[in-house]
mmCIF file of C-alpha atoms in Angstrom:
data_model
loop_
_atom_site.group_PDB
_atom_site.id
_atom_site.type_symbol
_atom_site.label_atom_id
_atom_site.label_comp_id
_atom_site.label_asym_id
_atom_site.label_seq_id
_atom_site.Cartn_x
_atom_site.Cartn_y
_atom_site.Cartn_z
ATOM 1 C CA UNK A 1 69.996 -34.577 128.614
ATOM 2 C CA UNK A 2 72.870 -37.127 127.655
ATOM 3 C CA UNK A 3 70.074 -38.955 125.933
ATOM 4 C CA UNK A 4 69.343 -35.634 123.709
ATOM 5 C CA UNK A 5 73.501 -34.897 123.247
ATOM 6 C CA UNK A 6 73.950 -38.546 121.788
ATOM 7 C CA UNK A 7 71.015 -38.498 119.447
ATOM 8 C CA UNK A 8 72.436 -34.955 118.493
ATOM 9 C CA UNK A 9 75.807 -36.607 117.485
ATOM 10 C CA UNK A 10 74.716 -39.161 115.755
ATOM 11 C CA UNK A 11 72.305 -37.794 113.230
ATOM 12 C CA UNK A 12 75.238 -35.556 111.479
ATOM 13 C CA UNK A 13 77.682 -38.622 111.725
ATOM 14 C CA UNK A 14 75.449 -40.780 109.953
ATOM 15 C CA UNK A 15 74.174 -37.966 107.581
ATOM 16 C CA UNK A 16 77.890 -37.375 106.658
ATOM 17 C CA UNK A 17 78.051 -41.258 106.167
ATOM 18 C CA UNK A 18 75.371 -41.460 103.864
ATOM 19 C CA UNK A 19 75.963 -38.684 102.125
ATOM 20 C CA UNK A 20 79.472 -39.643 101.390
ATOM 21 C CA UNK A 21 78.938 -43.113 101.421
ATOM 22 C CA UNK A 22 76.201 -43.674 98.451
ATOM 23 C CA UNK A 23 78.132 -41.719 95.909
ATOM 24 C CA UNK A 24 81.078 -43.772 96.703
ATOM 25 C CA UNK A 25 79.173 -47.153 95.939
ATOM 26 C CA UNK A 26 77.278 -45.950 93.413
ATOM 27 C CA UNK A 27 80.914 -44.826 91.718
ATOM 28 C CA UNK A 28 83.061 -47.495 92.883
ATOM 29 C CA UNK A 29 80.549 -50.709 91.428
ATOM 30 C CA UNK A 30 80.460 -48.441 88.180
ATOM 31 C CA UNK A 31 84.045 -48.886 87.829
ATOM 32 C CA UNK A 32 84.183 -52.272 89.070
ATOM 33 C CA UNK A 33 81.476 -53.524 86.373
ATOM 34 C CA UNK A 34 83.807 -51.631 83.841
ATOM 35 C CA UNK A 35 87.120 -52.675 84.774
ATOM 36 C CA UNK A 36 86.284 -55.581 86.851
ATOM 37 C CA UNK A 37 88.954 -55.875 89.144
ATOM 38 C CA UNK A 38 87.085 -53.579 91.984
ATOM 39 C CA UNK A 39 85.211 -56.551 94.332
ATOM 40 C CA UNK A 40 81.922 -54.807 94.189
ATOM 41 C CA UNK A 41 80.291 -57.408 95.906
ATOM 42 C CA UNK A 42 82.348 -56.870 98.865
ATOM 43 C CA UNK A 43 81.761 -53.045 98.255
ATOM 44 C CA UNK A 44 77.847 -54.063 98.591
ATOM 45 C CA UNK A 45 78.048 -56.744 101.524
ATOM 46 C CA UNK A 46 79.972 -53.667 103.384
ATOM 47 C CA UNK A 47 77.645 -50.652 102.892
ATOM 48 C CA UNK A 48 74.619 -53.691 103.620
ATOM 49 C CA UNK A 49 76.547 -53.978 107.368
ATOM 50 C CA UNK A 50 76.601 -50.278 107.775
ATOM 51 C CA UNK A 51 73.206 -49.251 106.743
ATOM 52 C CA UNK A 52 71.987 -52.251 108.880
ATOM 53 C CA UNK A 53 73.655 -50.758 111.842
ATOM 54 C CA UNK A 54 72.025 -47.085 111.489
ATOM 55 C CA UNK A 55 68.758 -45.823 112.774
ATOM 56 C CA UNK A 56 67.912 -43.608 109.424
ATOM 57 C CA UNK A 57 64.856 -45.194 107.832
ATOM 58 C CA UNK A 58 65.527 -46.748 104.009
ATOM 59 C CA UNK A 59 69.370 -47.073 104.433
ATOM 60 C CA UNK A 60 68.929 -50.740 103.168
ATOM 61 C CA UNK A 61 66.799 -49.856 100.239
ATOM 62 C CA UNK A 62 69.191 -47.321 98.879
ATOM 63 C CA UNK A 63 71.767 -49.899 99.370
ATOM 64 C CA UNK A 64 70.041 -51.970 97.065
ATOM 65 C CA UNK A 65 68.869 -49.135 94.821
ATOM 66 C CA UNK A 66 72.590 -47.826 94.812
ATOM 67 C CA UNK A 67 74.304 -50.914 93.956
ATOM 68 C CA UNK A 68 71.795 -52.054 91.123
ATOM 69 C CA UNK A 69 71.677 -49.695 89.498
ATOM 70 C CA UNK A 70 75.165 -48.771 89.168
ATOM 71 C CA UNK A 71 76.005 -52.113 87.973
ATOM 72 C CA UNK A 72 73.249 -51.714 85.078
ATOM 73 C CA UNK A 73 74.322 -48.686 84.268
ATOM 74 C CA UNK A 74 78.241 -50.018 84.022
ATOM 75 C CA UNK A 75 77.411 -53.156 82.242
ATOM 76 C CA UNK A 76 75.126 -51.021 79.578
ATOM 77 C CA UNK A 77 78.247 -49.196 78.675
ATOM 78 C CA UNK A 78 80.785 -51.958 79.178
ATOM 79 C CA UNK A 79 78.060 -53.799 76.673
ATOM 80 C CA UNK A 80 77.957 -50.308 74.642
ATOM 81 C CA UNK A 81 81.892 -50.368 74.039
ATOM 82 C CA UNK A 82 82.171 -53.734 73.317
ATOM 83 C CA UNK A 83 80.002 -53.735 70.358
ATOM 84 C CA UNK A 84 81.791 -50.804 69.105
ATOM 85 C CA UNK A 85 84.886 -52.929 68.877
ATOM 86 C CA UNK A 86 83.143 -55.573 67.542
ATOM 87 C CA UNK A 87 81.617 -53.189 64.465
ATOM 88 C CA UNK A 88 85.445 -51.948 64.496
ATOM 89 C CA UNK A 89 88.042 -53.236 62.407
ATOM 90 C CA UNK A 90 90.739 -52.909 65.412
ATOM 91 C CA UNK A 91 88.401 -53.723 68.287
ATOM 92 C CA UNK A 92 88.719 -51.887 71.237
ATOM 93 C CA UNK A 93 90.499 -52.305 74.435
ATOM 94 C CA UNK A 94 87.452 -52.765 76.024
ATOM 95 C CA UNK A 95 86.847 -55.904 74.039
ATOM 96 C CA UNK A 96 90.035 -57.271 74.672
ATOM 97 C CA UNK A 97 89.645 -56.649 78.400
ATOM 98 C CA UNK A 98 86.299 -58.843 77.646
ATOM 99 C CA UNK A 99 87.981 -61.055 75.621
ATOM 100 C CA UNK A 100 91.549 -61.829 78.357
ATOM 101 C CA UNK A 101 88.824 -62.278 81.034
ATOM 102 C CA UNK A 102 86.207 -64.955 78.750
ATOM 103 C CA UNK A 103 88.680 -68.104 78.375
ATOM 104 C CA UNK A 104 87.406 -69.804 75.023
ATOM 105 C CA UNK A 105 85.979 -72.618 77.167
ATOM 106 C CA UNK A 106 84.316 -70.620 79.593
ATOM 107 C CA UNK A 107 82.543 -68.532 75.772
ATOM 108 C CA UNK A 108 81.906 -72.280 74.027
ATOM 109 C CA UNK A 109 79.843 -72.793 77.250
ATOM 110 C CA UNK A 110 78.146 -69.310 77.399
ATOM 111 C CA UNK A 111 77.194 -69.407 73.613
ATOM 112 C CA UNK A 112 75.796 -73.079 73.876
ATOM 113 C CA UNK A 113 73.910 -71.712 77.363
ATOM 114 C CA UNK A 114 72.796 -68.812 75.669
ATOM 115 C CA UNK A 115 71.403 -70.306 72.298
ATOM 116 C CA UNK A 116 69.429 -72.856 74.982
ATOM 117 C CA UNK A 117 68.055 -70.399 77.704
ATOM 118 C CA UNK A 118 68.143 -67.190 76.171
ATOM 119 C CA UNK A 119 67.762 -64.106 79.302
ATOM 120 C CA UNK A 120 67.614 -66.049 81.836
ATOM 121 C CA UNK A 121 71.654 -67.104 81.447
ATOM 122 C CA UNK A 122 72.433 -63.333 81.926
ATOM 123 C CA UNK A 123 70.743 -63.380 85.614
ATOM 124 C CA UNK A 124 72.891 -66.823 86.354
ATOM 125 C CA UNK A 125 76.148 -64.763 85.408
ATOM 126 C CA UNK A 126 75.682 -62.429 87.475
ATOM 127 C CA UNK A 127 74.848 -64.432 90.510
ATOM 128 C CA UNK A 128 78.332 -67.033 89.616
ATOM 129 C CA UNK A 129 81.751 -65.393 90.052
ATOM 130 C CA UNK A 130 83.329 -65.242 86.673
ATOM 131 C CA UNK A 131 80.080 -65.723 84.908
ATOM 132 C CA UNK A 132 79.438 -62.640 83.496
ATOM 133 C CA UNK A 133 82.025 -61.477 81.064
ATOM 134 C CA UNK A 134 81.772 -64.813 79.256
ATOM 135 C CA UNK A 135 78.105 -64.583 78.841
ATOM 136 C CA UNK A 136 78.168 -60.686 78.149
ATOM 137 C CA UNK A 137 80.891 -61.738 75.487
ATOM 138 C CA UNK A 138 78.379 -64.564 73.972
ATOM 139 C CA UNK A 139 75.722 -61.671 73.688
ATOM 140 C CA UNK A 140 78.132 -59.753 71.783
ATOM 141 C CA UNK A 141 79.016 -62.324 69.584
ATOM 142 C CA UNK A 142 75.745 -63.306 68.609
ATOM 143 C CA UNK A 143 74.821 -59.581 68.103
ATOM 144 C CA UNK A 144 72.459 -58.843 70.758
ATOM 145 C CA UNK A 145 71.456 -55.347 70.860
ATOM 146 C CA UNK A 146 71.589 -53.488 73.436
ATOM 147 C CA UNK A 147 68.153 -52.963 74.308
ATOM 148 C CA UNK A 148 67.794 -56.629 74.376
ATOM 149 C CA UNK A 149 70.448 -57.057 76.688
ATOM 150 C CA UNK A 150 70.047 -54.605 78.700
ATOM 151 C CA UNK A 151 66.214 -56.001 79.357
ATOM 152 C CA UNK A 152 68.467 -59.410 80.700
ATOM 153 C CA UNK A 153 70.268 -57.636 82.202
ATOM 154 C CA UNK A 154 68.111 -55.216 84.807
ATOM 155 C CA UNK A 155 66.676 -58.510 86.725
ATOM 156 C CA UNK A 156 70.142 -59.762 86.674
ATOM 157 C CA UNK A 157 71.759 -56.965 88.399
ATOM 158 C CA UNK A 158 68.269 -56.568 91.022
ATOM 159 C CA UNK A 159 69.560 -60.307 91.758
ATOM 160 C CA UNK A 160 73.165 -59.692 92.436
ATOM 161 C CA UNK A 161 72.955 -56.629 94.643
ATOM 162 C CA UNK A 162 69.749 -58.283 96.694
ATOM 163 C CA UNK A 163 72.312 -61.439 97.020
ATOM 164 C CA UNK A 164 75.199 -59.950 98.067
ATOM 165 C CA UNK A 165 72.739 -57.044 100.421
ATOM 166 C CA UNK A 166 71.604 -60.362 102.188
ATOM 167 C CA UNK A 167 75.179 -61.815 102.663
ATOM 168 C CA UNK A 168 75.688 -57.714 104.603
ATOM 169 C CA UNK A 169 72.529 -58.198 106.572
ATOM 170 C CA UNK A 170 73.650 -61.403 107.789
ATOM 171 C CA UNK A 171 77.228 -60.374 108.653
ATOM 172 C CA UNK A 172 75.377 -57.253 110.584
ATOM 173 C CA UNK A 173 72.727 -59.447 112.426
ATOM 174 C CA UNK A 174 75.457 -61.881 113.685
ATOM 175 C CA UNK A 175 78.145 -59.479 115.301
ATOM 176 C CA UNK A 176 77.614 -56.011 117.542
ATOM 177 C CA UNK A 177 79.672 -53.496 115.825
ATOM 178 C CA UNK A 178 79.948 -52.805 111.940
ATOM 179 C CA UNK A 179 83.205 -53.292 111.438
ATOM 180 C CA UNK A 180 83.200 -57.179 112.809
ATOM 181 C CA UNK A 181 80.549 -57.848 110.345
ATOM 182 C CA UNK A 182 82.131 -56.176 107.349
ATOM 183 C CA UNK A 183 85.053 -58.340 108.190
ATOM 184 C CA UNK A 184 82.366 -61.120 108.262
ATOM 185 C CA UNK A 185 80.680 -59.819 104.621
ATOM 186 C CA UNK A 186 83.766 -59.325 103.139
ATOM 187 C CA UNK A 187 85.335 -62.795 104.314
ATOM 188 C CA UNK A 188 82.246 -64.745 102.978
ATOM 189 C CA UNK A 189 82.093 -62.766 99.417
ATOM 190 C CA UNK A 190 86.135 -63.713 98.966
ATOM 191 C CA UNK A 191 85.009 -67.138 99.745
ATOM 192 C CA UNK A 192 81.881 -66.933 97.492
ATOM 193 C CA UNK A 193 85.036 -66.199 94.633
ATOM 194 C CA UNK A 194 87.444 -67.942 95.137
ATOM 195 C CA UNK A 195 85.185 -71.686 95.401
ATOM 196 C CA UNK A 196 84.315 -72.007 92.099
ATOM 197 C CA UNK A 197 87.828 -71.575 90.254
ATOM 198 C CA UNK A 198 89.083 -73.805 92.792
ATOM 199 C CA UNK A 199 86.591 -76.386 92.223
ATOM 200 C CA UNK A 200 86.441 -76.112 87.982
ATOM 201 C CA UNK A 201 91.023 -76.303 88.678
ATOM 202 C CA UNK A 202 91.067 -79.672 91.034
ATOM 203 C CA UNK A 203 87.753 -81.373 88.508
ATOM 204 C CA UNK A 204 90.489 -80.889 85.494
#
């Protein structure tokens, strides 16, 4: 009977979670890969730990499904704007936020990348903090259109959200309750960040 009360109170708990809680990441990494300031992988690690810790069958795929596609769809547009600023006189805000965030360096590198590898540098950018406004930025500059971008960019985003889903799954596996191993996720995608400036500012 106390067997039959639980399992009553947990299927609406997690049905509420789920039905509040894809929207949210689906809306949230939109936003983040247009104004990237939002740590989406975080945001992805995090809803990985939860939907690792419920019973309902699939929560992991439409983690994954979620996340990857909302970061396709945000990039297409992000991509979308910024060649409207380019084909503008003015620009655009939005290429200016492209621009603040691509150091020249960091778009000398992307270009000569690029011209060498072609697609395959868009998956690597979105797999390497940092990496993907330069290279996006590179695209736009060498006038990529968007359907050719956005066919770089599909496998690039299916990477990213299946890397930072496996960094959740771990966290989960490793500690009882959710909440330990979003602390876990979330510690290990800050670290995942933060390494790389850190290593590019003590080689100069």
């Amino acid at each position: 009977m106390a067997l039959a009360a639980a399992s009553t109170s947990t299927v609406p708990r997690e049905s509420t979670q789920q039905a509040i809680g894809y929207p949210s990441l689906f809306l949230l990494v939109l936003i983040g890969a247009l104004v990237p300031v939002v740590p989406t992988g975080a945001l992805v690690s995090s809803a990985a730990v939860v939907a690792f810790h419920q019973t309902a069958p699939f929560s992991l795929l439409l983690v994954f499904v979620t996340a990857s596609l909302a970061a396709f769809l945000g990039d297409a547009t992000l991509y979308w704007l910024g060649q409207r600023g380019m084909r503008s006189r003015n620009g655009s805000r939005w290429l200016e936020a492209i621009r603040a965030r691509a150091p020249e360096e960091r778009l000398a590198q992307s270009r000569e990348k690029l011209a060498e590898h072609g697609v395959a540098v868009l998956v690597l950018s979105r797999l390497v903090p940092a990496g993907r406004l330069p290279v996006m930025l590179a695209c736009l500059v060498a006038e990529w259109p968007l359907r050719r971008f956005s066919r770089g960019n599909l496998p690039a985003c299916l990477a990213w959200a299946l890397t930072y889903q496996v960094i959740g799954i771990l966290g989960g596996s490793l500690f009882p309750e959710p909440w330990e191993g979003v602390v876990a996720a979330v510690g290990l995608t800050v670290v995942i960040s933060v390494v790389p400036s850190l290593v590019r500012r003590v080689s100069r």
